[in-house]
C-alpha cells in the first residue's frame, strides 16, 4: 500500500510562476487536507475536502486553490507564487471523523 | 480559539534516559488527541491517539501518553530513549467540527546524546 503520495518532492519556482502539487491516496479516504509547515509554527491547514467534488478553506487559504475531481486525488495550486509561500507542504487523508490522519512525505517548495 | 501548546522547543536527553514531552490544549470539550513524530525529510507518523476510555494510551515504538482532563494535558513519555528517537514530535488536537480539523502544536525537537 502506497498510502498518501505527493508529487513532486522538491520544486524551485520564480516569483509569479504557477504550479500544481498533486496528492494521491489509495485508502479510499473521504477527507483530504493540505497543510503547510513553517519553522516554529507547526502545521497549518490551507484547504480541505470532505469528499469528491467538495473543497473548503482552512486557516491560511490565501494564494492557494484546490480541486478534488476524483476521490483519490487532491490538487493544490499556486496561481502566482510568492516568496512567502516557500514552505513544506503536506497532504493528509482520513476515513472518518475522529480517525487519525495519514500524511504524505511532503513537498519542499522554494520560491525565489 | 482552540490552541495546542508544546512549551519545549528543544529537549536533549541522554540515550537510555526517560523522556517526557509536554502538551497542553485549550478546548471546551474533550477532543481527540494525537501525537505524531516527524523524522528529517519525512512526513508525520502517528505514534498514538486518545479518543475516550483509559486515559493512559500505548503507542508504537514504546511510547505512551496520559490524558489528564483536569490539566488539559496529554504528555508523551518513554521510559528509555534510543538514538533513533531523535526527531520532531507534534501534539495535535482533533476537533468535532463536521470534518476532522486538527490543530497542531509547534513541535518539540528531541535530541539524543550518547
Short mmCIF file of C-alpha atoms in Angstrom, two decimals:
data_model
loop_
_atom_site.label_atom_id
_atom_site.label_comp_id
_atom_site.label_asym_id
_atom_site.label_seq_id
_atom_site.Cartn_x
_atom_site.Cartn_y
_atom_site.Cartn_z
CA UNK A 1 0.00 0.00 0.00
CA UNK A 2 1.41 3.37 -1.05
CA UNK A 3 -0.80 5.34 1.37
CA UNK A 4 -0.53 9.06 0.61
CA UNK A 5 1.76 10.04 -2.25
CA UNK A 6 2.80 13.59 -3.01
CA UNK A 7 4.41 14.81 -6.20
CA UNK A 8 6.77 16.48 -6.73
CA UNK A 9 9.03 16.12 -3.71
CA UNK A 10 11.00 19.28 -4.43
CA UNK A 11 10.47 22.31 -6.61
CA UNK A 12 12.04 25.72 -7.07
CA UNK A 13 9.90 28.43 -8.61
CA UNK A 14 10.36 32.03 -9.53
CA UNK A 15 8.01 34.67 -8.17
CA UNK A 16 4.89 34.86 -10.29
CA UNK A 17 5.09 31.33 -11.68
CA UNK A 18 2.30 28.87 -11.19
CA UNK A 19 2.33 25.22 -10.28
CA UNK A 20 0.18 22.38 -9.02
CA UNK A 21 1.00 19.94 -6.26
CA UNK A 22 -0.61 16.55 -6.52
CA UNK A 23 -1.74 14.35 -3.66
CA UNK A 24 -2.97 10.83 -4.26
CA UNK A 25 -4.28 8.36 -1.69
CA UNK A 26 -5.15 4.73 -2.24
CA UNK A 27 -7.04 4.11 1.02
CA UNK A 28 -10.48 5.23 -0.21
CA UNK A 29 -10.49 8.05 2.34
CA UNK A 30 -13.23 10.64 2.26
CA UNK A 31 -11.37 13.52 3.89
CA UNK A 32 -8.25 15.08 2.45
CA UNK A 33 -6.20 18.03 3.63
CA UNK A 34 -3.39 20.32 2.58
CA UNK A 35 -1.09 21.78 5.24
CA UNK A 36 1.96 23.95 5.17
CA UNK A 37 4.77 23.58 7.67
CA UNK A 38 6.97 26.51 8.58
CA UNK A 39 9.69 26.62 11.24
CA UNK A 40 8.32 27.27 14.71
CA UNK A 41 4.70 27.27 13.52
CA UNK A 42 3.73 23.63 13.35
CA UNK A 43 1.33 22.64 10.59
CA UNK A 44 -1.36 25.00 9.40
CA UNK A 45 -4.37 23.94 7.37
CA UNK A 46 -4.63 25.51 3.93
CA UNK A 47 -7.66 23.79 2.40
CA UNK A 48 -9.55 20.59 2.96
CA UNK A 49 -12.11 18.36 1.29
CA UNK A 50 -14.81 16.20 2.84
CA UNK A 51 -15.49 14.28 -0.33
CA UNK A 52 -15.21 14.16 -4.09
CA UNK A 53 -16.21 17.45 -5.65
CA UNK A 54 -16.05 19.42 -2.39
CA UNK A 55 -13.43 21.80 -1.06
CA UNK A 56 -13.29 24.32 1.75
CA UNK A 57 -10.93 26.91 3.17
CA UNK A 58 -8.76 26.24 6.12
CA UNK A 59 -6.71 28.53 8.30
CA UNK A 60 -4.37 30.01 5.67
CA UNK A 61 -6.08 29.71 2.24
CA UNK A 62 -4.97 32.95 0.59
CA UNK A 63 -2.92 32.47 -2.56
CA UNK A 64 -3.92 28.83 -2.99
CA UNK A 65 -6.67 26.97 -4.81
CA UNK A 66 -7.62 23.31 -4.66
CA UNK A 67 -9.65 20.79 -6.56
CA UNK A 68 -10.93 17.30 -5.82
CA UNK A 69 -12.30 15.97 -9.07
CA UNK A 70 -11.59 12.38 -8.09
CA UNK A 71 -11.92 10.89 -4.64
CA UNK A 72 -8.34 9.71 -4.56
CA UNK A 73 -6.72 12.96 -5.69
CA UNK A 74 -6.45 16.38 -4.10
CA UNK A 75 -4.63 19.10 -6.02
CA UNK A 76 -3.14 22.26 -4.57
CA UNK A 77 -2.49 25.12 -6.95
CA UNK A 78 -0.43 28.25 -6.66
CA UNK A 79 -1.55 30.67 -9.38
CA UNK A 80 1.14 33.30 -8.83
CA UNK A 81 3.83 32.11 -6.45
CA UNK A 82 5.21 34.49 -3.84
CA UNK A 83 8.31 34.11 -1.64
CA UNK A 84 6.00 33.89 1.41
CA UNK A 85 4.78 30.58 0.03
CA UNK A 86 8.19 29.00 0.46
CA UNK A 87 7.37 26.11 2.76
CA UNK A 88 7.00 22.37 3.10
CA UNK A 89 3.57 21.22 2.02
CA UNK A 90 1.92 18.12 3.42
CA UNK A 91 -1.13 16.30 2.24
CA UNK A 92 -3.13 14.11 4.59
CA UNK A 93 -6.22 11.95 4.43
CA UNK A 94 -8.56 10.16 6.79
CA UNK A 95 -11.59 7.96 6.52
CA UNK A 96 -13.81 9.10 9.33
CA UNK A 97 -14.35 11.87 11.79
CA UNK A 98 -12.04 11.28 14.72
CA UNK A 99 -9.71 8.88 12.98
CA UNK A 100 -6.00 9.68 12.61
CA UNK A 101 -4.84 11.46 9.51
CA UNK A 102 -2.31 9.76 7.27
CA UNK A 103 0.37 12.04 5.88
CA UNK A 104 2.44 12.08 2.74
CA UNK A 105 6.18 12.72 2.80
CA UNK A 106 5.81 16.36 1.84
CA UNK A 107 6.76 18.69 -0.99
CA UNK A 108 9.53 21.17 -0.32
CA UNK A 109 8.80 24.31 -2.32
CA UNK A 110 11.15 27.26 -2.65
CA UNK A 111 10.09 30.46 -4.35
CA UNK A 112 12.80 32.89 -5.35
CA UNK B 1 -9.91 29.84 19.93
CA UNK B 2 -8.59 26.34 20.19
CA UNK B 3 -4.87 26.02 20.71
CA UNK B 4 -2.20 23.48 21.45
CA UNK B 5 0.90 24.38 23.40
CA UNK B 6 4.15 22.49 23.40
CA UNK B 7 6.27 24.57 25.73
CA UNK B 8 9.60 22.95 24.94
CA UNK B 9 11.07 23.83 21.55
CA UNK B 10 14.12 21.59 22.05
CA UNK B 11 14.87 18.82 24.51
CA UNK B 12 18.12 16.91 24.85
CA UNK B 13 18.04 13.53 26.55
CA UNK B 14 20.81 11.02 27.09
CA UNK B 15 20.37 7.67 25.43
CA UNK B 16 18.73 5.30 27.89
CA UNK B 17 17.20 8.08 29.96
CA UNK B 18 13.48 8.64 30.32
CA UNK B 19 11.57 11.20 28.29
CA UNK B 20 8.52 13.34 28.82
CA UNK B 21 7.24 15.79 26.22
CA UNK B 22 4.59 18.19 27.35
CA UNK B 23 1.38 19.13 25.56
CA UNK B 24 -1.45 21.32 26.78
CA UNK B 25 -4.56 22.21 24.85
CA UNK B 26 -7.31 24.74 25.07
CA UNK B 27 -10.72 23.44 24.02
CA UNK B 28 -14.16 23.46 25.62
CA UNK B 29 -14.90 19.77 25.23
CA UNK B 30 -12.80 16.64 25.33
CA UNK B 31 -11.09 16.46 21.97
CA UNK B 32 -9.43 13.68 20.13
CA UNK B 33 -5.71 13.79 20.95
CA UNK B 34 -2.77 12.64 18.88
CA UNK B 35 0.98 12.52 18.97
CA UNK B 36 2.88 12.41 15.70
CA UNK B 37 6.61 12.04 15.04
CA UNK B 38 8.47 13.52 12.11
CA UNK B 39 11.93 12.37 11.11
CA UNK B 40 14.01 14.71 8.94
CA UNK B 41 12.69 14.91 5.40
CA UNK B 42 9.75 12.69 6.21
CA UNK B 43 6.05 13.07 6.75
CA UNK B 44 4.27 12.72 10.06
CA UNK B 45 3.82 9.28 11.54
CA UNK B 46 1.17 8.59 14.14
CA UNK B 47 2.59 7.48 17.49
CA UNK B 48 -0.64 7.17 19.43
CA UNK B 49 -4.12 8.54 19.85
CA UNK B 50 -6.70 9.12 22.55
CA UNK B 51 -10.40 9.12 21.80
CA UNK B 52 -12.03 8.00 25.04
CA UNK B 53 -11.76 5.43 27.81
CA UNK B 54 -8.48 4.57 29.51
CA UNK B 55 -6.53 7.78 29.93
CA UNK B 56 -3.17 6.04 29.57
CA UNK B 57 -2.64 5.05 25.96
CA UNK B 58 0.10 2.96 24.47
CA UNK B 59 1.61 3.68 21.11
CA UNK B 60 4.26 2.45 18.76
CA UNK B 61 7.99 2.42 19.45
CA UNK B 62 7.48 2.09 23.21
CA UNK B 63 5.76 5.47 23.66
CA UNK B 64 2.81 6.14 25.91
CA UNK B 65 0.77 9.22 26.76
CA UNK B 66 -1.55 10.15 29.56
CA UNK B 67 -4.64 12.31 29.17
CA UNK B 68 -5.33 14.45 32.21
CA UNK B 69 -8.62 16.27 31.82
CA UNK B 70 -8.13 18.46 34.89
CA UNK B 71 -4.86 19.79 33.49
CA UNK B 72 -5.88 19.78 29.80
CA UNK B 73 -2.70 17.89 29.13
CA UNK B 74 -1.61 14.95 27.02
CA UNK B 75 2.05 14.37 27.79
CA UNK B 76 4.12 11.86 25.87
CA UNK B 77 6.51 9.56 27.71
CA UNK B 78 9.07 6.90 27.02
CA UNK B 79 10.99 5.09 29.76
CA UNK B 80 14.24 4.63 27.84
CA UNK B 81 15.16 6.73 24.83
CA UNK B 82 17.05 5.30 21.87
CA UNK B 83 19.21 7.31 19.48
CA UNK B 84 16.71 6.57 16.72
CA UNK B 85 14.05 8.52 18.64
CA UNK B 86 15.73 11.79 17.69
CA UNK B 87 13.07 13.60 15.67
CA UNK B 88 10.44 16.28 15.97
CA UNK B 89 7.28 15.48 17.89
CA UNK B 90 3.93 17.12 17.35
CA UNK B 91 0.91 17.06 19.58
CA UNK B 92 -2.41 17.59 17.82
CA UNK B 93 -5.98 18.09 18.87
CA UNK B 94 -8.82 16.83 16.69
CA UNK B 95 -11.94 18.92 16.90
CA UNK B 96 -15.51 17.85 16.20
CA UNK B 97 -16.43 20.42 13.60
CA UNK B 98 -18.22 18.34 10.99
CA UNK B 99 -14.90 17.44 9.49
CA UNK B 100 -11.79 16.39 11.30
CA UNK B 101 -9.92 19.59 11.97
CA UNK B 102 -6.50 19.05 13.51
CA UNK B 103 -4.82 21.81 15.45
CA UNK B 104 -1.12 21.21 15.86
CA UNK B 105 1.34 22.37 18.42
CA UNK B 106 4.53 23.97 17.23
CA UNK B 107 6.55 20.84 17.88
CA UNK B 108 9.36 19.71 20.16
CA UNK B 109 12.66 18.68 18.65
CA UNK B 110 14.24 15.81 20.55
CA UNK B 111 18.00 15.43 20.52
CA UNK B 112 19.53 12.26 21.93
CA UNK B 113 23.06 12.42 23.29
CA UNK B 114 25.29 9.36 23.58
#
